mmCIF file of C-alpha atoms and ligand atoms in Angstrom:
data_model
loop_
_atom_site.group_PDB
_atom_site.id
_atom_site.type_symbol
_atom_site.label_atom_id
_atom_site.label_comp_id
_atom_site.label_asym_id
_atom_site.label_seq_id
_atom_site.Cartn_x
_atom_site.Cartn_y
_atom_site.Cartn_z
ATOM 1 C CA MET A 1 -8.252 19.956 27.428
ATOM 2 C CA PRO A 2 -6.362 17.243 29.284
ATOM 3 C CA ARG A 3 -4.076 15.141 27.107
ATOM 4 C CA LYS A 4 -5.362 11.610 26.971
ATOM 5 C CA LEU A 5 -2.305 10.107 25.355
ATOM 6 C CA LYS A 6 1.285 11.124 25.886
ATOM 7 C CA SER A 7 2.390 11.098 22.276
ATOM 8 C CA PRO A 8 4.095 13.761 20.199
ATOM 9 C CA TYR A 9 2.113 12.499 17.235
ATOM 10 C CA LEU A 10 -1.416 12.665 18.608
ATOM 11 C CA PRO A 11 -1.609 16.048 20.307
ATOM 12 C CA PHE A 12 -5.418 16.480 20.263
ATOM 13 C CA GLY A 13 -4.621 20.000 19.167
ATOM 14 C CA ASP A 14 -5.780 22.613 16.716
ATOM 15 C CA GLN A 15 -6.594 20.808 13.494
ATOM 16 C CA GLN A 16 -5.579 23.541 11.102
ATOM 17 C CA THR A 17 -1.959 23.486 12.189
ATOM 18 C CA ALA A 18 -1.455 19.743 11.728
ATOM 19 C CA PRO A 19 0.989 19.366 8.812
ATOM 20 C CA TRP A 20 -1.150 16.925 6.795
ATOM 21 C CA TYR A 21 -4.516 18.527 7.474
ATOM 22 C CA GLY A 22 -6.724 18.490 4.383
ATOM 23 C CA LYS A 23 -4.102 16.945 2.098
ATOM 24 C CA ASP A 24 -4.709 14.284 -0.549
ATOM 25 C CA ILE A 25 -2.605 11.113 -0.738
ATOM 26 C CA LEU A 26 -2.522 10.312 -4.444
ATOM 27 C CA SER A 27 1.029 9.136 -5.088
ATOM 28 C CA VAL A 28 4.152 8.435 -3.073
ATOM 29 C CA LYS A 29 6.041 11.067 -5.059
ATOM 30 C CA PRO A 30 5.656 13.983 -2.601
ATOM 31 C CA PHE A 31 6.816 12.054 0.490
ATOM 32 C CA THR A 32 10.218 12.959 1.920
ATOM 33 C CA ARG A 33 12.240 10.826 4.302
ATOM 34 C CA ALA A 34 11.148 13.107 7.143
ATOM 35 C CA ASP A 35 7.485 12.609 6.170
ATOM 36 C CA LEU A 36 7.979 8.851 6.241
ATOM 37 C CA ASP A 37 9.603 8.922 9.666
ATOM 38 C CA TYR A 38 6.651 10.986 10.871
ATOM 39 C CA ILE A 39 4.036 8.609 9.395
ATOM 40 C CA PHE A 40 5.782 5.567 10.839
ATOM 41 C CA GLY A 41 5.952 7.285 14.220
ATOM 42 C CA VAL A 42 2.191 7.882 14.156
ATOM 43 C CA ALA A 43 1.569 4.312 12.921
ATOM 44 C CA HIS A 44 3.720 2.934 15.713
ATOM 45 C CA ASP A 45 1.657 4.844 18.293
ATOM 46 C CA MET A 46 -1.534 3.610 16.643
ATOM 47 C CA ARG A 47 -0.259 0.063 17.039
ATOM 48 C CA ILE A 48 0.352 0.604 20.739
ATOM 49 C CA MET A 49 -3.085 2.163 21.216
ATOM 50 C CA VAL A 50 -4.845 -0.685 19.371
ATOM 51 C CA GLU A 51 -2.938 -3.283 21.350
ATOM 52 C CA ARG A 52 -3.697 -1.511 24.650
ATOM 53 C CA ILE A 53 -7.251 -0.283 24.230
ATOM 54 C CA GLY A 54 -8.529 -1.418 20.827
ATOM 55 C CA THR A 55 -10.752 1.495 19.868
ATOM 56 C CA PHE A 56 -10.482 5.165 20.841
ATOM 57 C CA ASP A 57 -12.207 8.385 19.919
ATOM 58 C CA LEU A 58 -9.591 10.370 17.981
ATOM 59 C CA LEU A 59 -11.854 10.708 14.921
ATOM 60 C CA LYS A 60 -15.210 10.676 16.673
ATOM 61 C CA GLY A 61 -17.810 12.414 14.521
ATOM 62 C CA LYS A 62 -15.793 12.086 11.301
ATOM 63 C CA ILE A 63 -17.082 10.121 8.323
ATOM 64 C CA LEU A 64 -15.169 8.234 5.634
ATOM 65 C CA ALA A 65 -16.543 7.280 2.207
ATOM 66 C CA ASN A 66 -14.911 4.065 1.023
ATOM 67 C CA LEU A 67 -15.504 4.117 -2.736
ATOM 68 C CA PHE A 68 -14.310 0.921 -4.449
ATOM 69 C CA TYR A 69 -14.824 0.365 -8.178
ATOM 70 C CA GLU A 70 -12.515 -2.682 -8.117
ATOM 71 C CA PRO A 71 -12.484 -5.757 -5.850
ATOM 72 C CA SER A 72 -10.703 -5.474 -2.518
ATOM 73 C CA THR A 73 -10.600 -7.350 0.759
ATOM 74 C CA ARG A 74 -7.641 -5.964 2.712
ATOM 75 C CA THR A 75 -7.521 -2.376 1.542
ATOM 76 C CA SER A 76 -11.239 -1.722 1.911
ATOM 77 C CA SER A 77 -11.712 -3.557 5.194
ATOM 78 C CA SER A 78 -8.543 -2.143 6.759
ATOM 79 C CA PHE A 79 -9.636 1.414 5.917
ATOM 80 C CA MET A 80 -13.049 0.675 7.428
ATOM 81 C CA ALA A 81 -11.522 -0.909 10.503
ATOM 82 C CA ALA A 82 -9.050 1.985 10.795
ATOM 83 C CA MET A 83 -11.842 4.573 10.783
ATOM 84 C CA GLN A 84 -13.934 2.590 13.245
ATOM 85 C CA ARG A 85 -11.014 1.941 15.594
ATOM 86 C CA LEU A 86 -10.576 5.710 15.708
ATOM 87 C CA GLY A 87 -14.232 6.206 16.624
ATOM 88 C CA GLY A 88 -15.318 7.453 13.182
ATOM 89 C CA ALA A 89 -17.999 6.173 10.826
ATOM 90 C CA VAL A 90 -17.852 4.766 7.303
ATOM 91 C CA ILE A 91 -20.066 4.858 4.224
ATOM 92 C CA PRO A 92 -18.918 1.823 2.234
ATOM 93 C CA ILE A 93 -19.644 1.905 -1.496
ATOM 94 C CA SER A 94 -18.102 -1.183 -2.941
ATOM 95 C CA GLU A 95 -21.014 -2.503 -4.926
ATOM 96 C CA VAL A 96 -21.006 0.431 -7.307
ATOM 97 C CA LYS A 97 -23.697 -1.356 -9.280
ATOM 98 C CA TYR A 98 -26.102 -0.398 -6.522
ATOM 99 C CA SER A 99 -25.040 3.255 -6.578
ATOM 100 C CA SER A 100 -25.775 5.897 -9.203
ATOM 101 C CA VAL A 101 -22.621 4.817 -11.006
ATOM 102 C CA ALA A 102 -24.846 2.094 -12.494
ATOM 103 C CA LYS A 103 -27.067 4.878 -13.901
ATOM 104 C CA GLY A 104 -24.085 6.331 -15.733
ATOM 105 C CA GLU A 105 -22.994 8.939 -13.199
ATOM 106 C CA SER A 106 -19.484 10.301 -13.819
ATOM 107 C CA LEU A 107 -16.688 9.970 -11.291
ATOM 108 C CA PRO A 108 -16.599 13.753 -10.667
ATOM 109 C CA ASP A 109 -20.324 13.812 -9.873
ATOM 110 C CA THR A 110 -20.137 10.766 -7.597
ATOM 111 C CA VAL A 111 -17.241 12.324 -5.739
ATOM 112 C CA ARG A 112 -18.954 15.727 -5.496
ATOM 113 C CA THR A 113 -21.928 13.938 -3.944
ATOM 114 C CA LEU A 114 -19.960 12.024 -1.359
ATOM 115 C CA ALA A 115 -17.959 15.119 -0.458
ATOM 116 C CA CYS A 116 -21.225 16.710 0.750
ATOM 117 C CA TYR A 117 -21.636 14.004 3.358
ATOM 118 C CA VAL A 118 -18.194 12.906 4.462
ATOM 119 C CA ASP A 119 -14.847 14.279 5.670
ATOM 120 C CA VAL A 120 -12.500 12.036 3.682
ATOM 121 C CA ILE A 121 -12.780 9.799 0.602
ATOM 122 C CA VAL A 122 -10.818 6.617 -0.090
ATOM 123 C CA ILE A 123 -11.060 5.555 -3.737
ATOM 124 C CA ARG A 124 -10.018 2.531 -5.794
ATOM 125 C CA HIS A 125 -10.690 2.687 -9.513
ATOM 126 C CA PRO A 126 -9.461 0.786 -12.601
ATOM 127 C CA GLU A 127 -8.121 3.876 -14.411
ATOM 128 C CA VAL A 128 -4.709 5.430 -13.911
ATOM 129 C CA GLY A 129 -5.180 9.013 -12.703
ATOM 130 C CA SER A 130 -8.697 8.416 -11.331
ATOM 131 C CA ALA A 131 -7.790 9.348 -7.762
ATOM 132 C CA ALA A 132 -6.233 12.606 -8.966
ATOM 133 C CA LEU A 133 -9.394 13.324 -10.946
ATOM 134 C CA ALA A 134 -11.520 12.608 -7.865
ATOM 135 C CA ALA A 135 -9.354 14.945 -5.784
ATOM 136 C CA LYS A 136 -10.013 17.756 -8.236
ATOM 137 C CA TYR A 137 -13.729 17.641 -7.506
ATOM 138 C CA ALA A 138 -13.854 16.534 -3.892
ATOM 139 C CA GLY A 139 -12.801 19.551 -1.874
ATOM 140 C CA LYS A 140 -12.113 16.994 0.882
ATOM 141 C CA PRO A 141 -9.006 14.834 1.297
ATOM 142 C CA VAL A 142 -8.858 11.966 -1.188
ATOM 143 C CA ILE A 143 -6.739 8.880 -0.566
ATOM 144 C CA ASN A 144 -5.755 6.716 -3.548
ATOM 145 C CA ALA A 145 -6.369 3.046 -2.744
ATOM 146 C CA GLY A 146 -5.139 1.943 -6.189
ATOM 147 C CA ASP A 147 -5.681 3.586 -9.599
ATOM 148 C CA GLY A 148 -5.458 0.813 -12.193
ATOM 149 C CA ALA A 149 -1.875 -0.098 -12.933
ATOM 150 C CA GLY A 150 -0.781 3.321 -11.623
ATOM 151 C CA GLU A 151 -0.005 3.666 -7.915
ATOM 152 C CA HIS A 152 -1.056 2.290 -4.555
ATOM 153 C CA PRO A 153 0.593 4.727 -2.150
ATOM 154 C CA THR A 154 -0.917 3.504 1.110
ATOM 155 C CA GLN A 155 0.217 -0.027 0.312
ATOM 156 C CA ALA A 156 3.783 1.186 -0.272
ATOM 157 C CA LEU A 157 3.675 3.058 3.027
ATOM 158 C CA LEU A 158 2.516 -0.036 4.875
ATOM 159 C CA ASP A 159 5.119 -2.096 3.006
ATOM 160 C CA CYS A 160 7.888 0.211 4.234
ATOM 161 C CA PHE A 161 6.426 0.179 7.750
ATOM 162 C CA THR A 162 6.450 -3.635 7.588
ATOM 163 C CA ILE A 163 10.124 -3.649 6.567
ATOM 164 C CA ARG A 164 10.947 -1.228 9.374
ATOM 165 C CA GLU A 165 9.132 -3.294 12.009
ATOM 166 C CA GLU A 166 10.387 -6.657 10.726
ATOM 167 C CA MET A 167 13.978 -5.859 9.753
ATOM 168 C CA GLY A 168 14.535 -3.041 12.241
ATOM 169 C CA ARG A 169 15.769 -0.701 9.515
ATOM 170 C CA LEU A 170 14.927 0.790 6.150
ATOM 171 C CA ASP A 171 18.506 1.473 5.056
ATOM 172 C CA ASN A 172 21.116 -0.880 3.570
ATOM 173 C CA LEU A 173 18.759 -3.483 2.183
ATOM 174 C CA HIS A 174 18.640 -5.514 -0.992
ATOM 175 C CA VAL A 175 15.014 -5.579 -2.074
ATOM 176 C CA THR A 176 13.996 -8.027 -4.814
ATOM 177 C CA MET A 177 10.621 -7.519 -6.497
ATOM 178 C CA LEU A 178 9.253 -10.555 -8.292
ATOM 179 C CA GLY A 179 6.318 -11.266 -10.576
ATOM 180 C CA ASP A 180 4.131 -8.849 -12.486
ATOM 181 C CA LEU A 181 6.131 -5.649 -12.282
ATOM 182 C CA LYS A 182 4.362 -4.123 -15.285
ATOM 183 C CA TYR A 183 0.783 -4.059 -14.032
ATOM 184 C CA GLY A 184 1.450 -4.407 -10.295
ATOM 185 C CA ARG A 185 0.785 -0.925 -8.917
ATOM 186 C CA THR A 186 2.148 -1.784 -5.475
ATOM 187 C CA VAL A 187 5.682 -2.254 -6.807
ATOM 188 C CA HIS A 188 5.499 1.007 -8.762
ATOM 189 C CA SER A 189 4.829 2.880 -5.553
ATOM 190 C CA LEU A 190 7.239 0.820 -3.448
ATOM 191 C CA ALA A 191 10.215 1.208 -5.809
ATOM 192 C CA ARG A 192 9.683 4.979 -5.809
ATOM 193 C CA LEU A 193 9.344 5.147 -2.044
ATOM 194 C CA LEU A 194 12.463 3.074 -1.392
ATOM 195 C CA THR A 195 14.544 5.777 -3.090
ATOM 196 C CA ARG A 196 14.106 7.846 0.091
ATOM 197 C CA PHE A 197 16.372 5.495 2.048
ATOM 198 C CA ASN A 198 20.141 4.939 1.977
ATOM 199 C CA GLY A 199 22.001 1.915 0.703
ATOM 200 C CA ILE A 200 19.016 0.300 -1.064
ATOM 201 C CA THR A 201 19.686 -2.074 -3.972
ATOM 202 C CA LEU A 202 16.731 -3.029 -6.154
ATOM 203 C CA SER A 203 16.469 -6.233 -8.190
ATOM 204 C CA TYR A 204 13.525 -6.850 -10.481
ATOM 205 C CA VAL A 205 12.660 -10.417 -11.449
ATOM 206 C CA SER A 206 9.912 -10.778 -14.058
ATOM 207 C CA PRO A 207 9.046 -12.383 -17.370
ATOM 208 C CA GLU A 208 10.183 -10.268 -20.332
ATOM 209 C CA SER A 209 6.573 -9.165 -20.973
ATOM 210 C CA LEU A 210 6.007 -7.948 -17.391
ATOM 211 C CA ARG A 211 9.087 -5.790 -16.783
ATOM 212 C CA MET A 212 9.111 -2.780 -14.465
ATOM 213 C CA PRO A 213 7.965 0.287 -16.461
ATOM 214 C CA HIS A 214 10.701 2.601 -17.732
ATOM 215 C CA GLU A 215 9.267 5.651 -16.007
ATOM 216 C CA VAL A 216 9.649 3.980 -12.603
ATOM 217 C CA MET A 217 13.161 2.730 -13.402
ATOM 218 C CA ASP A 218 14.144 6.189 -14.647
ATOM 219 C CA GLU A 219 12.976 7.773 -11.400
ATOM 220 C CA VAL A 220 14.933 5.206 -9.395
ATOM 221 C CA ALA A 221 18.028 5.781 -11.556
ATOM 222 C CA GLU A 222 17.750 9.543 -11.081
ATOM 223 C CA LYS A 223 18.043 9.011 -7.326
ATOM 224 C CA GLY A 224 21.207 6.962 -7.922
ATOM 225 C CA LEU A 225 20.019 3.582 -6.629
ATOM 226 C CA PRO A 226 21.600 0.456 -8.123
ATOM 227 C CA GLN A 227 18.930 -1.612 -9.910
ATOM 228 C CA ALA A 228 19.061 -4.645 -12.174
ATOM 229 C CA GLU A 229 16.553 -6.739 -14.103
ATOM 230 C CA HIS A 230 16.485 -10.546 -14.219
ATOM 231 C CA THR A 231 14.206 -13.248 -15.580
ATOM 232 C CA THR A 232 15.083 -15.810 -12.894
ATOM 233 C CA LEU A 233 15.387 -15.526 -9.133
ATOM 234 C CA ASP A 234 18.280 -17.902 -8.393
ATOM 235 C CA LYS A 235 21.146 -15.425 -8.854
ATOM 236 C CA VAL A 236 19.715 -12.630 -6.709
ATOM 237 C CA LEU A 237 17.997 -14.646 -3.992
ATOM 238 C CA PRO A 238 21.091 -15.328 -1.820
ATOM 239 C CA ALA A 239 21.772 -11.573 -1.491
ATOM 240 C CA THR A 240 18.115 -10.606 -0.955
ATOM 241 C CA ASP A 241 16.934 -9.112 2.373
ATOM 242 C CA VAL A 242 13.342 -8.483 1.298
ATOM 243 C CA LEU A 243 11.668 -10.658 -1.329
ATOM 244 C CA TYR A 244 8.530 -8.842 -2.488
ATOM 245 C CA VAL A 245 6.325 -11.256 -4.448
ATOM 246 C CA THR A 246 3.399 -10.074 -6.574
ATOM 247 C CA ARG A 247 0.409 -11.676 -8.252
ATOM 248 C CA VAL A 248 0.188 -11.681 -12.040
ATOM 249 C CA GLN A 249 -2.598 -9.111 -12.535
ATOM 250 C CA ARG A 250 -4.952 -11.174 -14.657
ATOM 251 C CA GLU A 251 -7.581 -8.428 -14.891
ATOM 252 C CA ARG A 252 -5.171 -6.089 -16.714
ATOM 253 C CA PHE A 253 -4.434 -8.463 -19.619
ATOM 254 C CA GLU A 254 -6.260 -7.836 -22.866
ATOM 255 C CA ASP A 255 -5.292 -11.249 -24.238
ATOM 256 C CA PRO A 256 -6.052 -14.211 -21.924
ATOM 257 C CA LEU A 257 -3.506 -16.336 -23.811
ATOM 258 C CA LEU A 258 -0.739 -13.954 -22.767
ATOM 259 C CA TYR A 259 -1.886 -14.301 -19.168
ATOM 260 C CA ASP A 260 -1.776 -18.101 -19.420
ATOM 261 C CA LYS A 261 1.814 -17.897 -20.629
ATOM 262 C CA VAL A 262 3.068 -16.044 -17.554
ATOM 263 C CA ARG A 263 0.595 -16.927 -14.806
ATOM 264 C CA ASP A 264 2.858 -19.522 -13.192
ATOM 265 C CA ALA A 265 6.175 -17.937 -14.100
ATOM 266 C CA TYR A 266 7.417 -18.076 -10.482
ATOM 267 C CA ILE A 267 6.337 -20.164 -7.533
ATOM 268 C CA ILE A 268 8.008 -19.697 -4.171
ATOM 269 C CA THR A 269 8.250 -23.002 -2.291
ATOM 270 C CA PRO A 270 10.164 -24.098 0.829
ATOM 271 C CA ASP A 271 12.828 -25.434 -1.551
ATOM 272 C CA VAL A 272 13.276 -21.992 -3.057
ATOM 273 C CA LEU A 273 13.462 -20.413 0.410
ATOM 274 C CA ALA A 274 16.193 -22.879 1.362
ATOM 275 C CA GLY A 275 18.468 -20.789 -0.852
ATOM 276 C CA ALA A 276 17.629 -17.501 0.924
ATOM 277 C CA LYS A 277 19.228 -15.786 3.939
ATOM 278 C CA LYS A 278 18.064 -16.746 7.439
ATOM 279 C CA GLU A 279 17.463 -13.092 8.226
ATOM 280 C CA MET A 280 15.249 -12.098 5.342
ATOM 281 C CA ILE A 281 11.524 -11.607 4.851
ATOM 282 C CA VAL A 282 9.038 -12.592 2.186
ATOM 283 C CA MET A 283 6.345 -10.017 1.530
ATOM 284 C CA HIS A 284 3.270 -9.987 -0.719
ATOM 285 C CA PRO A 285 0.525 -7.346 -0.917
ATOM 286 C CA LEU A 286 -1.978 -10.243 -1.276
ATOM 287 C CA PRO A 287 -4.169 -11.756 -2.577
ATOM 288 C CA ARG A 288 -1.834 -14.562 -3.603
ATOM 289 C CA VAL A 289 -2.874 -17.079 -6.179
ATOM 290 C CA THR A 290 -0.170 -19.661 -6.892
ATOM 291 C CA GLU A 291 3.001 -17.564 -6.619
ATOM 292 C CA ILE A 292 3.737 -18.500 -2.989
ATOM 293 C CA SER A 293 3.037 -22.075 -1.985
ATOM 294 C CA MET A 294 1.023 -22.455 1.228
ATOM 295 C CA ALA A 295 3.815 -24.681 2.475
ATOM 296 C CA CYS A 296 5.838 -21.454 3.032
ATOM 297 C CA ASP A 297 3.295 -19.955 5.433
ATOM 298 C CA GLU A 298 4.824 -21.440 8.577
ATOM 299 C CA ASP A 299 8.323 -20.220 7.735
ATOM 300 C CA PRO A 300 9.163 -17.383 10.165
ATOM 301 C CA ARG A 301 10.444 -15.382 7.208
ATOM 302 C CA ALA A 302 6.953 -15.338 5.672
ATOM 303 C CA ALA A 303 5.883 -11.820 6.646
ATOM 304 C CA TYR A 304 2.888 -11.437 4.338
ATOM 305 C CA PHE A 305 0.205 -12.053 6.936
ATOM 306 C CA ARG A 306 1.865 -9.747 9.457
ATOM 307 C CA GLN A 307 2.097 -7.183 6.643
ATOM 308 C CA MET A 308 -1.739 -7.057 6.475
ATOM 309 C CA GLU A 309 -1.906 -6.168 10.126
ATOM 310 C CA TYR A 310 0.656 -3.358 9.791
ATOM 311 C CA GLY A 311 -1.676 -1.950 7.134
ATOM 312 C CA LEU A 312 -4.305 -1.188 9.746
ATOM 313 C CA PHE A 313 -1.921 0.967 11.796
ATOM 314 C CA VAL A 314 -0.606 2.865 8.784
ATOM 315 C CA ARG A 315 -4.124 3.569 7.514
ATOM 316 C CA MET A 316 -5.188 4.753 10.971
ATOM 317 C CA ALA A 317 -2.198 7.106 10.918
ATOM 318 C CA LEU A 318 -3.038 8.463 7.461
ATOM 319 C CA LEU A 319 -6.706 9.069 8.301
ATOM 320 C CA ALA A 320 -5.781 10.860 11.536
ATOM 321 C CA MET A 321 -3.208 12.955 9.681
ATOM 322 C CA VAL A 322 -5.391 14.183 6.821
ATOM 323 C CA LEU A 323 -8.196 14.912 9.274
ATOM 324 C CA GLY A 324 -5.855 17.080 11.325
ATOM 325 C CA LYS A 325 -5.591 14.873 14.382
ATOM 326 C CA ALA A 326 -1.961 13.825 14.132
HETATM 327 C C1 NCD B 1 -2.951 -5.276 -4.386
HETATM 328 C C2 NCD B 1 -3.684 -4.318 -5.284
HETATM 329 O O1 NCD B 1 -4.910 -4.205 -5.237
HETATM 330 O O2 NCD B 1 -2.998 -3.657 -6.059
HETATM 331 N N1 NCD B 1 -3.722 -5.729 -3.324
HETATM 332 C C3 NCD B 1 -3.830 -4.978 -2.189
HETATM 333 O O3 NCD B 1 -4.224 -3.840 -2.219
HETATM 334 N N2 NCD B 1 -3.435 -5.530 -1.044
HETATM 335 C C4 NCD B 1 -2.261 -6.364 -5.119
HETATM 336 C C5 NCD B 1 -3.028 -7.271 -6.018
HETATM 337 O O4 NCD B 1 -4.234 -7.130 -6.239
HETATM 338 O O5 NCD B 1 -2.399 -8.196 -6.546
#
């Protein structure tokens, strides 16, 4: 078969020999530095292909089930767009109230059902461990699009890809995570993933009640990265290369009064950014509520909208990889 694209990542070859063929993506834990370089290489080629030709037939004939038990705009639509840009089709199930879930069907049975019809399942669910449970019953690759306050591996991958594209490197960076570090699953995955790079310093800025979980900090410490916790941003901001802002995860609070106490703990404004480096970026997995003022959006350091776009390329890469096409 003639090669349509001169890329070492998209060989149009024998599926079974592709290194990620049939694998689940449940956590960032298994990824090595070499894996990350590979994924970012594929994502980079996906970017070029989208910019040159928009849509192409790498995954023609493949079907994705997009199973969302929690609200989502970016993650669900970027997975759908990713599949469609690769020529594949999507069964979107985001209104689970219209599916048999509303009749009391268990997650294993719903997943068993979808696995009969599709080649890959993307799942978001409010319970930690739900994606792993789904993977047990699917027999098809399962991609975790957020399991409660657990992990959000594809977001962390696109976050690292964003840093690579924006800063030109993933080594020797001071990354400051700010906001709800307790319930924010994106920072749990990102802190773990950043341990794969050299010269990373991590600062965590959060209210006392929303500190980074010990298990994540222990994993980071095991890898020997310097990390420190703060309740205010002012001391760490001048040294920060990447400021990663998160939303206070209202839906995970049992007591609304506790949410009210911390909801506006930090607000990034142009005045705050005046104290930051010229060569730094502000990221946010989005949606934002009040934690970054809209007045920051025009600042060239505001990378959060570009970050959404990088997500498309990374998700295209991941779908192609688990379906044996990259
Ligand atoms: C995040 C999520 O769902 O964890 N959003 C996303 O996937 N881009 C962050 C959030 O909801 O605050």
